[in-house]
């Protein structure tokens, strides 16, 4: 069916993959195009199948989900990753986001949340399980975004133009590039360029990090 979101499932447990596939197959807009049981197999399958979204288990033997996500995003930046795990571990959560995951779910989340996270990732939006959103924001705030720690948030914000702040506020609200373009009256390509410039100026590596930064500094309330 044209227009369906192509999904690949990566998990080392066959029963988990089967359960996800059976659930996702119930949705007309989602199509599971492949599965993988470990990191190397996932990278090989992604190159052949080119899914839109990969649902990635973080805890796998050998090349784990974090390393696989980082390598996948390096090879195929357009493929979005929704990370899933059974445990709330701050280091693992932060590392997954830094690796480029655009969504994060616990395995005990409601099934509908998985579909919602996949759709959000496909639209270029951020989707964080409520149980981990606060942890991520707190960890990023205390750990900082740069090893040198010399620049303050105020100095970072001063580097943004007024238009870039408007775009960042939209990112914080979870808007996709297309929605940002419509709201601010610009081309979608221009919105995408603004987002890239914002990440570069703030020293961030993902849209998720930008959204959390904006919420932390109350830019999501600016209109």
PDB file of C-alpha atoms in Angstrom:
ATOM      1  CA  UNK A   1       0.000   0.000   0.000  1.00  0.00           C
ATOM      2  CA  UNK A   2       1.422   3.358  -1.048  1.00  0.00           C
ATOM      3  CA  UNK A   3       2.320   5.779   1.703  1.00  0.00           C
ATOM      4  CA  UNK A   4       2.859   3.181   4.415  1.00  0.00           C
ATOM      5  CA  UNK A   5       5.648   3.739   6.940  1.00  0.00           C
ATOM      6  CA  UNK A   6       8.320   1.084   6.433  1.00  0.00           C
ATOM      7  CA  UNK A   7       9.426  -0.345   9.791  1.00  0.00           C
ATOM      8  CA  UNK A   8      12.247  -2.680  10.743  1.00  0.00           C
ATOM      9  CA  UNK A   9      12.359  -4.415  14.149  1.00  0.00           C
ATOM     10  CA  UNK A  10      15.683  -5.135  15.860  1.00  0.00           C
ATOM     11  CA  UNK A  11      15.595  -7.319  18.978  1.00  0.00           C
ATOM     12  CA  UNK A  12      17.521 -10.426  20.016  1.00  0.00           C
ATOM     13  CA  UNK A  13      14.368 -12.149  21.257  1.00  0.00           C
ATOM     14  CA  UNK A  14      12.291 -13.789  18.523  1.00  0.00           C
ATOM     15  CA  UNK A  15       9.099 -13.692  20.593  1.00  0.00           C
ATOM     16  CA  UNK A  16       9.436  -9.934  21.127  1.00  0.00           C
ATOM     17  CA  UNK A  17       9.919  -9.371  17.395  1.00  0.00           C
ATOM     18  CA  UNK A  18       6.898 -11.557  16.640  1.00  0.00           C
ATOM     19  CA  UNK A  19       4.726  -9.685  19.122  1.00  0.00           C
ATOM     20  CA  UNK A  20       5.696  -6.305  17.686  1.00  0.00           C
ATOM     21  CA  UNK A  21       5.141  -7.499  14.127  1.00  0.00           C
ATOM     22  CA  UNK A  22       1.709  -8.921  14.931  1.00  0.00           C
ATOM     23  CA  UNK A  23       0.673  -5.643  16.559  1.00  0.00           C
ATOM     24  CA  UNK A  24       2.081  -3.355  13.874  1.00  0.00           C
ATOM     25  CA  UNK A  25       0.495  -5.449  11.121  1.00  0.00           C
ATOM     26  CA  UNK A  26      -2.888  -4.360  12.490  1.00  0.00           C
ATOM     27  CA  UNK A  27      -2.195  -0.766  11.382  1.00  0.00           C
ATOM     28  CA  UNK A  28      -2.898   0.122   7.771  1.00  0.00           C
ATOM     29  CA  UNK A  29      -0.272   2.886   7.720  1.00  0.00           C
ATOM     30  CA  UNK A  30       2.569   0.715   9.062  1.00  0.00           C
ATOM     31  CA  UNK A  31       4.448  -2.043   7.224  1.00  0.00           C
ATOM     32  CA  UNK A  32       7.074  -4.251   8.854  1.00  0.00           C
ATOM     33  CA  UNK A  33       9.610  -4.793   6.077  1.00  0.00           C
ATOM     34  CA  UNK A  34      12.195  -6.748   8.024  1.00  0.00           C
ATOM     35  CA  UNK A  35      13.669  -7.963  11.299  1.00  0.00           C
ATOM     36  CA  UNK A  36      17.141  -8.429  12.761  1.00  0.00           C
ATOM     37  CA  UNK A  37      18.365 -10.192  15.877  1.00  0.00           C
ATOM     38  CA  UNK A  38      21.603  -8.255  16.436  1.00  0.00           C
ATOM     39  CA  UNK A  39      23.494  -5.115  15.492  1.00  0.00           C
ATOM     40  CA  UNK A  40      25.507  -6.352  12.479  1.00  0.00           C
ATOM     41  CA  UNK A  41      22.422  -8.012  10.992  1.00  0.00           C
ATOM     42  CA  UNK A  42      20.463  -4.795  11.535  1.00  0.00           C
ATOM     43  CA  UNK A  43      23.042  -2.719   9.650  1.00  0.00           C
ATOM     44  CA  UNK A  44      23.065  -5.188   6.779  1.00  0.00           C
ATOM     45  CA  UNK A  45      19.276  -5.352   6.603  1.00  0.00           C
ATOM     46  CA  UNK A  46      18.891  -1.574   6.802  1.00  0.00           C
ATOM     47  CA  UNK A  47      21.211  -1.130   3.837  1.00  0.00           C
ATOM     48  CA  UNK A  48      19.134  -3.550   1.774  1.00  0.00           C
ATOM     49  CA  UNK A  49      15.623  -2.628   2.942  1.00  0.00           C
ATOM     50  CA  UNK A  50      15.989   1.121   3.634  1.00  0.00           C
ATOM     51  CA  UNK A  51      13.191   1.301   6.230  1.00  0.00           C
ATOM     52  CA  UNK A  52      11.781   4.649   7.309  1.00  0.00           C
ATOM     53  CA  UNK A  53      11.940   3.783  11.014  1.00  0.00           C
ATOM     54  CA  UNK A  54      13.890   1.177  12.984  1.00  0.00           C
ATOM     55  CA  UNK A  55      12.604  -0.020  16.358  1.00  0.00           C
ATOM     56  CA  UNK A  56      15.862  -0.743  18.183  1.00  0.00           C
ATOM     57  CA  UNK A  57      16.343  -2.810  21.330  1.00  0.00           C
ATOM     58  CA  UNK A  58      19.204  -1.267  23.279  1.00  0.00           C
ATOM     59  CA  UNK A  59      20.323  -4.401  25.128  1.00  0.00           C
ATOM     60  CA  UNK A  60      21.719  -6.946  22.680  1.00  0.00           C
ATOM     61  CA  UNK A  61      24.812  -9.163  22.775  1.00  0.00           C
ATOM     62  CA  UNK A  62      27.843  -8.040  20.812  1.00  0.00           C
ATOM     63  CA  UNK A  63      27.131  -4.742  19.097  1.00  0.00           C
ATOM     64  CA  UNK A  64      24.447  -3.269  21.344  1.00  0.00           C
ATOM     65  CA  UNK A  65      21.570  -1.036  20.320  1.00  0.00           C
ATOM     66  CA  UNK A  66      23.373   2.206  21.146  1.00  0.00           C
ATOM     67  CA  UNK A  67      26.409   1.422  19.002  1.00  0.00           C
ATOM     68  CA  UNK A  68      24.152   0.085  16.262  1.00  0.00           C
ATOM     69  CA  UNK A  69      22.052   3.252  16.323  1.00  0.00           C
ATOM     70  CA  UNK A  70      25.134   5.463  16.046  1.00  0.00           C
ATOM     71  CA  UNK A  71      26.485   3.462  13.106  1.00  0.00           C
ATOM     72  CA  UNK A  72      23.079   3.284  11.430  1.00  0.00           C
ATOM     73  CA  UNK A  73      22.607   7.055  11.653  1.00  0.00           C
ATOM     74  CA  UNK A  74      26.123   7.622  10.324  1.00  0.00           C
ATOM     75  CA  UNK A  75      25.426   5.428   7.291  1.00  0.00           C
ATOM     76  CA  UNK A  76      21.779   6.353   6.725  1.00  0.00           C
ATOM     77  CA  UNK A  77      20.888   9.707   8.348  1.00  0.00           C
ATOM     78  CA  UNK A  78      17.357   9.638   6.915  1.00  0.00           C
ATOM     79  CA  UNK A  79      16.425   6.456   8.802  1.00  0.00           C
ATOM     80  CA  UNK A  80      14.846   7.292  12.157  1.00  0.00           C
ATOM     81  CA  UNK A  81      15.334   5.153  15.264  1.00  0.00           C
ATOM     82  CA  UNK A  82      12.930   4.473  18.115  1.00  0.00           C
ATOM     83  CA  UNK A  83      14.913   2.987  20.996  1.00  0.00           C
ATOM     84  CA  UNK A  84      13.296   0.539  23.412  1.00  0.00           C
ATOM     85  CA  UNK A  85      14.559  -1.022  26.636  1.00  0.00           C
ATOM     86  CA  UNK A  86      13.264  -2.886  29.661  1.00  0.00           C
ATOM     87  CA  UNK A  87      15.116  -0.810  32.229  1.00  0.00           C
ATOM     88  CA  UNK A  88      15.427   2.882  33.077  1.00  0.00           C
ATOM     89  CA  UNK A  89      19.168   3.510  33.079  1.00  0.00           C
ATOM     90  CA  UNK A  90      20.193   7.153  32.811  1.00  0.00           C
ATOM     91  CA  UNK A  91      23.489   6.423  31.077  1.00  0.00           C
ATOM     92  CA  UNK A  92      21.850   4.184  28.496  1.00  0.00           C
ATOM     93  CA  UNK A  93      18.981   6.592  27.838  1.00  0.00           C
ATOM     94  CA  UNK A  94      21.292   9.563  27.357  1.00  0.00           C
ATOM     95  CA  UNK A  95      23.667   7.558  25.176  1.00  0.00           C
ATOM     96  CA  UNK A  96      20.815   6.426  22.911  1.00  0.00           C
ATOM     97  CA  UNK A  97      19.689   9.997  22.342  1.00  0.00           C
ATOM     98  CA  UNK A  98      23.251  11.149  21.736  1.00  0.00           C
ATOM     99  CA  UNK A  99      23.603   8.315  19.218  1.00  0.00           C
ATOM    100  CA  UNK A 100      20.686   9.767  17.266  1.00  0.00           C
ATOM    101  CA  UNK A 101      17.520   8.045  18.484  1.00  0.00           C
ATOM    102  CA  UNK A 102      14.467  10.226  17.912  1.00  0.00           C
ATOM    103  CA  UNK A 103      12.205   8.268  20.237  1.00  0.00           C
ATOM    104  CA  UNK A 104      12.549   6.281  23.430  1.00  0.00           C
ATOM    105  CA  UNK A 105      10.121   3.762  24.909  1.00  0.00           C
ATOM    106  CA  UNK A 106      10.116   1.270  27.743  1.00  0.00           C
ATOM    107  CA  UNK A 107       9.125  -2.241  26.722  1.00  0.00           C
ATOM    108  CA  UNK A 108       6.206  -2.197  29.156  1.00  0.00           C
ATOM    109  CA  UNK A 109       4.662   0.830  27.425  1.00  0.00           C
ATOM    110  CA  UNK A 110       1.203   0.466  25.913  1.00  0.00           C
ATOM    111  CA  UNK A 111       1.214  -1.092  22.454  1.00  0.00           C
ATOM    112  CA  UNK A 112      -0.409   2.004  20.962  1.00  0.00           C
ATOM    113  CA  UNK A 113       2.536   4.039  22.239  1.00  0.00           C
ATOM    114  CA  UNK A 114       4.838   2.062  19.948  1.00  0.00           C
ATOM    115  CA  UNK A 115       2.765   2.953  16.901  1.00  0.00           C
ATOM    116  CA  UNK A 116       2.615   6.581  18.030  1.00  0.00           C
ATOM    117  CA  UNK A 117       6.392   6.698  18.499  1.00  0.00           C
ATOM    118  CA  UNK A 118       6.967   5.255  15.031  1.00  0.00           C
ATOM    119  CA  UNK A 119       4.635   7.781  13.428  1.00  0.00           C
ATOM    120  CA  UNK A 120       6.238  10.645  15.342  1.00  0.00           C
ATOM    121  CA  UNK A 121       9.742   9.582  14.298  1.00  0.00           C
ATOM    122  CA  UNK A 122       8.624   9.335  10.673  1.00  0.00           C
ATOM    123  CA  UNK A 123       7.313  12.903  10.850  1.00  0.00           C
ATOM    124  CA  UNK A 124      10.603  14.103  12.286  1.00  0.00           C
ATOM    125  CA  UNK A 125       9.162  14.635  15.734  1.00  0.00           C
ATOM    126  CA  UNK A 126      10.440  13.713  19.185  1.00  0.00           C
ATOM    127  CA  UNK A 127       8.700  10.994  21.200  1.00  0.00           C
ATOM    128  CA  UNK A 128       9.889  10.207  24.719  1.00  0.00           C
ATOM    129  CA  UNK A 129       8.230   7.866  27.173  1.00  0.00           C
ATOM    130  CA  UNK A 130       6.951  10.060  30.046  1.00  0.00           C
ATOM    131  CA  UNK A 131       8.900   7.872  32.464  1.00  0.00           C
ATOM    132  CA  UNK A 132      12.207   8.881  30.891  1.00  0.00           C
ATOM    133  CA  UNK A 133      11.590  12.445  29.661  1.00  0.00           C
ATOM    134  CA  UNK A 134      12.316  14.038  33.037  1.00  0.00           C
ATOM    135  CA  UNK A 135      15.394  11.871  33.533  1.00  0.00           C
ATOM    136  CA  UNK A 136      16.813  12.899  30.181  1.00  0.00           C
ATOM    137  CA  UNK A 137      16.199  16.594  30.771  1.00  0.00           C
ATOM    138  CA  UNK A 138      17.800  16.450  34.214  1.00  0.00           C
ATOM    139  CA  UNK A 139      20.774  14.451  33.005  1.00  0.00           C
ATOM    140  CA  UNK A 140      21.433  16.806  30.122  1.00  0.00           C
ATOM    141  CA  UNK A 141      21.161  19.792  32.422  1.00  0.00           C
ATOM    142  CA  UNK A 142      23.638  18.451  34.988  1.00  0.00           C
ATOM    143  CA  UNK A 143      26.067  16.756  32.629  1.00  0.00           C
ATOM    144  CA  UNK A 144      26.210  19.608  30.113  1.00  0.00           C
ATOM    145  CA  UNK A 145      26.467  19.330  26.361  1.00  0.00           C
ATOM    146  CA  UNK A 146      30.223  19.944  25.973  1.00  0.00           C
ATOM    147  CA  UNK A 147      33.241  18.537  27.703  1.00  0.00           C
ATOM    148  CA  UNK A 148      34.897  21.938  28.106  1.00  0.00           C
ATOM    149  CA  UNK A 149      31.867  23.385  29.904  1.00  0.00           C
ATOM    150  CA  UNK A 150      32.976  26.919  29.065  1.00  0.00           C
ATOM    151  CA  UNK A 151      29.910  28.190  27.253  1.00  0.00           C
ATOM    152  CA  UNK A 152      26.763  28.982  29.185  1.00  0.00           C
ATOM    153  CA  UNK A 153      23.228  28.444  27.949  1.00  0.00           C
ATOM    154  CA  UNK A 154      22.797  32.220  27.765  1.00  0.00           C
ATOM    155  CA  UNK A 155      25.808  32.517  25.489  1.00  0.00           C
ATOM    156  CA  UNK A 156      24.466  29.707  23.310  1.00  0.00           C
ATOM    157  CA  UNK A 157      21.079  31.362  22.993  1.00  0.00           C
ATOM    158  CA  UNK A 158      22.674  34.652  21.993  1.00  0.00           C
ATOM    159  CA  UNK A 159      24.121  32.902  18.962  1.00  0.00           C
ATOM    160  CA  UNK A 160      20.643  32.160  17.624  1.00  0.00           C
ATOM    161  CA  UNK A 161      18.805  34.604  15.410  1.00  0.00           C
ATOM    162  CA  UNK A 162      15.254  35.587  16.267  1.00  0.00           C
ATOM    163  CA  UNK A 163      13.984  33.327  13.489  1.00  0.00           C
ATOM    164  CA  UNK A 164      16.033  30.400  14.768  1.00  0.00           C
ATOM    165  CA  UNK A 165      14.527  30.886  18.221  1.00  0.00           C
ATOM    166  CA  UNK A 166      11.070  30.721  16.664  1.00  0.00           C
ATOM    167  CA  UNK A 167      12.008  27.493  14.923  1.00  0.00           C
ATOM    168  CA  UNK A 168      13.510  26.050  18.119  1.00  0.00           C
ATOM    169  CA  UNK A 169      10.285  26.843  19.979  1.00  0.00           C
ATOM    170  CA  UNK A 170       8.403  24.853  17.352  1.00  0.00           C
ATOM    171  CA  UNK A 171      10.834  21.940  17.717  1.00  0.00           C
ATOM    172  CA  UNK A 172      10.172  21.980  21.462  1.00  0.00           C
ATOM    173  CA  UNK A 173       6.463  21.618  20.759  1.00  0.00           C
ATOM    174  CA  UNK A 174       7.172  18.502  18.699  1.00  0.00           C
ATOM    175  CA  UNK A 175       6.425  20.026  15.289  1.00  0.00           C
ATOM    176  CA  UNK A 176       7.869  18.427  12.170  1.00  0.00           C
ATOM    177  CA  UNK A 177       9.767  20.476   9.580  1.00  0.00           C
ATOM    178  CA  UNK A 178       6.649  20.647   7.446  1.00  0.00           C
ATOM    179  CA  UNK A 179       4.521  21.873  10.351  1.00  0.00           C
ATOM    180  CA  UNK A 180       7.175  24.441  11.283  1.00  0.00           C
ATOM    181  CA  UNK A 181       7.207  25.709   7.711  1.00  0.00           C
ATOM    182  CA  UNK A 182       3.434  26.058   7.675  1.00  0.00           C
ATOM    183  CA  UNK A 183       3.303  27.825  11.044  1.00  0.00           C
ATOM    184  CA  UNK A 184       6.131  30.261  10.333  1.00  0.00           C
ATOM    185  CA  UNK A 185       5.392  30.842   6.660  1.00  0.00           C
ATOM    186  CA  UNK A 186       8.543  29.432   5.117  1.00  0.00           C
ATOM    187  CA  UNK A 187       9.565  26.627   2.782  1.00  0.00           C
ATOM    188  CA  UNK A 188      10.066  23.186   4.324  1.00  0.00           C
ATOM    189  CA  UNK A 189      13.653  23.207   3.070  1.00  0.00           C
ATOM    190  CA  UNK A 190      14.229  26.494   4.897  1.00  0.00           C
ATOM    191  CA  UNK A 191      12.831  25.022   8.121  1.00  0.00           C
ATOM    192  CA  UNK A 192      15.134  22.039   7.769  1.00  0.00           C
ATOM    193  CA  UNK A 193      18.118  24.344   7.240  1.00  0.00           C
ATOM    194  CA  UNK A 194      17.208  26.362  10.338  1.00  0.00           C
ATOM    195  CA  UNK A 195      17.064  23.176  12.430  1.00  0.00           C
ATOM    196  CA  UNK A 196      20.505  22.116  11.168  1.00  0.00           C
ATOM    197  CA  UNK A 197      21.936  25.541  11.966  1.00  0.00           C
ATOM    198  CA  UNK A 198      20.420  25.464  15.458  1.00  0.00           C
ATOM    199  CA  UNK A 199      22.013  22.093  16.206  1.00  0.00           C
ATOM    200  CA  UNK A 200      25.391  23.363  15.011  1.00  0.00           C
ATOM    201  CA  UNK A 201      25.221  26.586  17.013  1.00  0.00           C
ATOM    202  CA  UNK A 202      24.118  24.855  20.213  1.00  0.00           C
ATOM    203  CA  UNK A 203      26.614  22.037  19.862  1.00  0.00           C
ATOM    204  CA  UNK A 204      23.862  19.408  19.853  1.00  0.00           C
ATOM    205  CA  UNK A 205      23.647  16.235  17.803  1.00  0.00           C
ATOM    206  CA  UNK A 206      19.933  15.489  17.539  1.00  0.00           C
ATOM    207  CA  UNK A 207      16.513  17.057  17.301  1.00  0.00           C
ATOM    208  CA  UNK A 208      15.605  15.417  20.601  1.00  0.00           C
ATOM    209  CA  UNK A 209      18.422  17.214  22.372  1.00  0.00           C
ATOM    210  CA  UNK A 210      17.314  20.508  20.819  1.00  0.00           C
ATOM    211  CA  UNK A 211      13.747  19.998  22.029  1.00  0.00           C
ATOM    212  CA  UNK A 212      14.885  19.235  25.568  1.00  0.00           C
ATOM    213  CA  UNK A 213      17.213  22.252  25.556  1.00  0.00           C
ATOM    214  CA  UNK A 214      14.344  24.484  24.448  1.00  0.00           C
ATOM    215  CA  UNK A 215      11.965  23.156  27.098  1.00  0.00           C
ATOM    216  CA  UNK A 216      14.615  23.550  29.781  1.00  0.00           C
ATOM    217  CA  UNK A 217      15.033  27.216  28.842  1.00  0.00           C
ATOM    218  CA  UNK A 218      11.292  27.825  28.427  1.00  0.00           C
ATOM    219  CA  UNK A 219      11.490  28.518  24.688  1.00  0.00           C
ATOM    220  CA  UNK A 220       8.521  26.196  24.177  1.00  0.00           C
ATOM    221  CA  UNK A 221       6.350  28.906  25.748  1.00  0.00           C
ATOM    222  CA  UNK A 222       7.532  31.655  23.424  1.00  0.00           C
ATOM    223  CA  UNK A 223       5.138  32.671  20.695  1.00  0.00           C
TER     224      UNK A 223
END
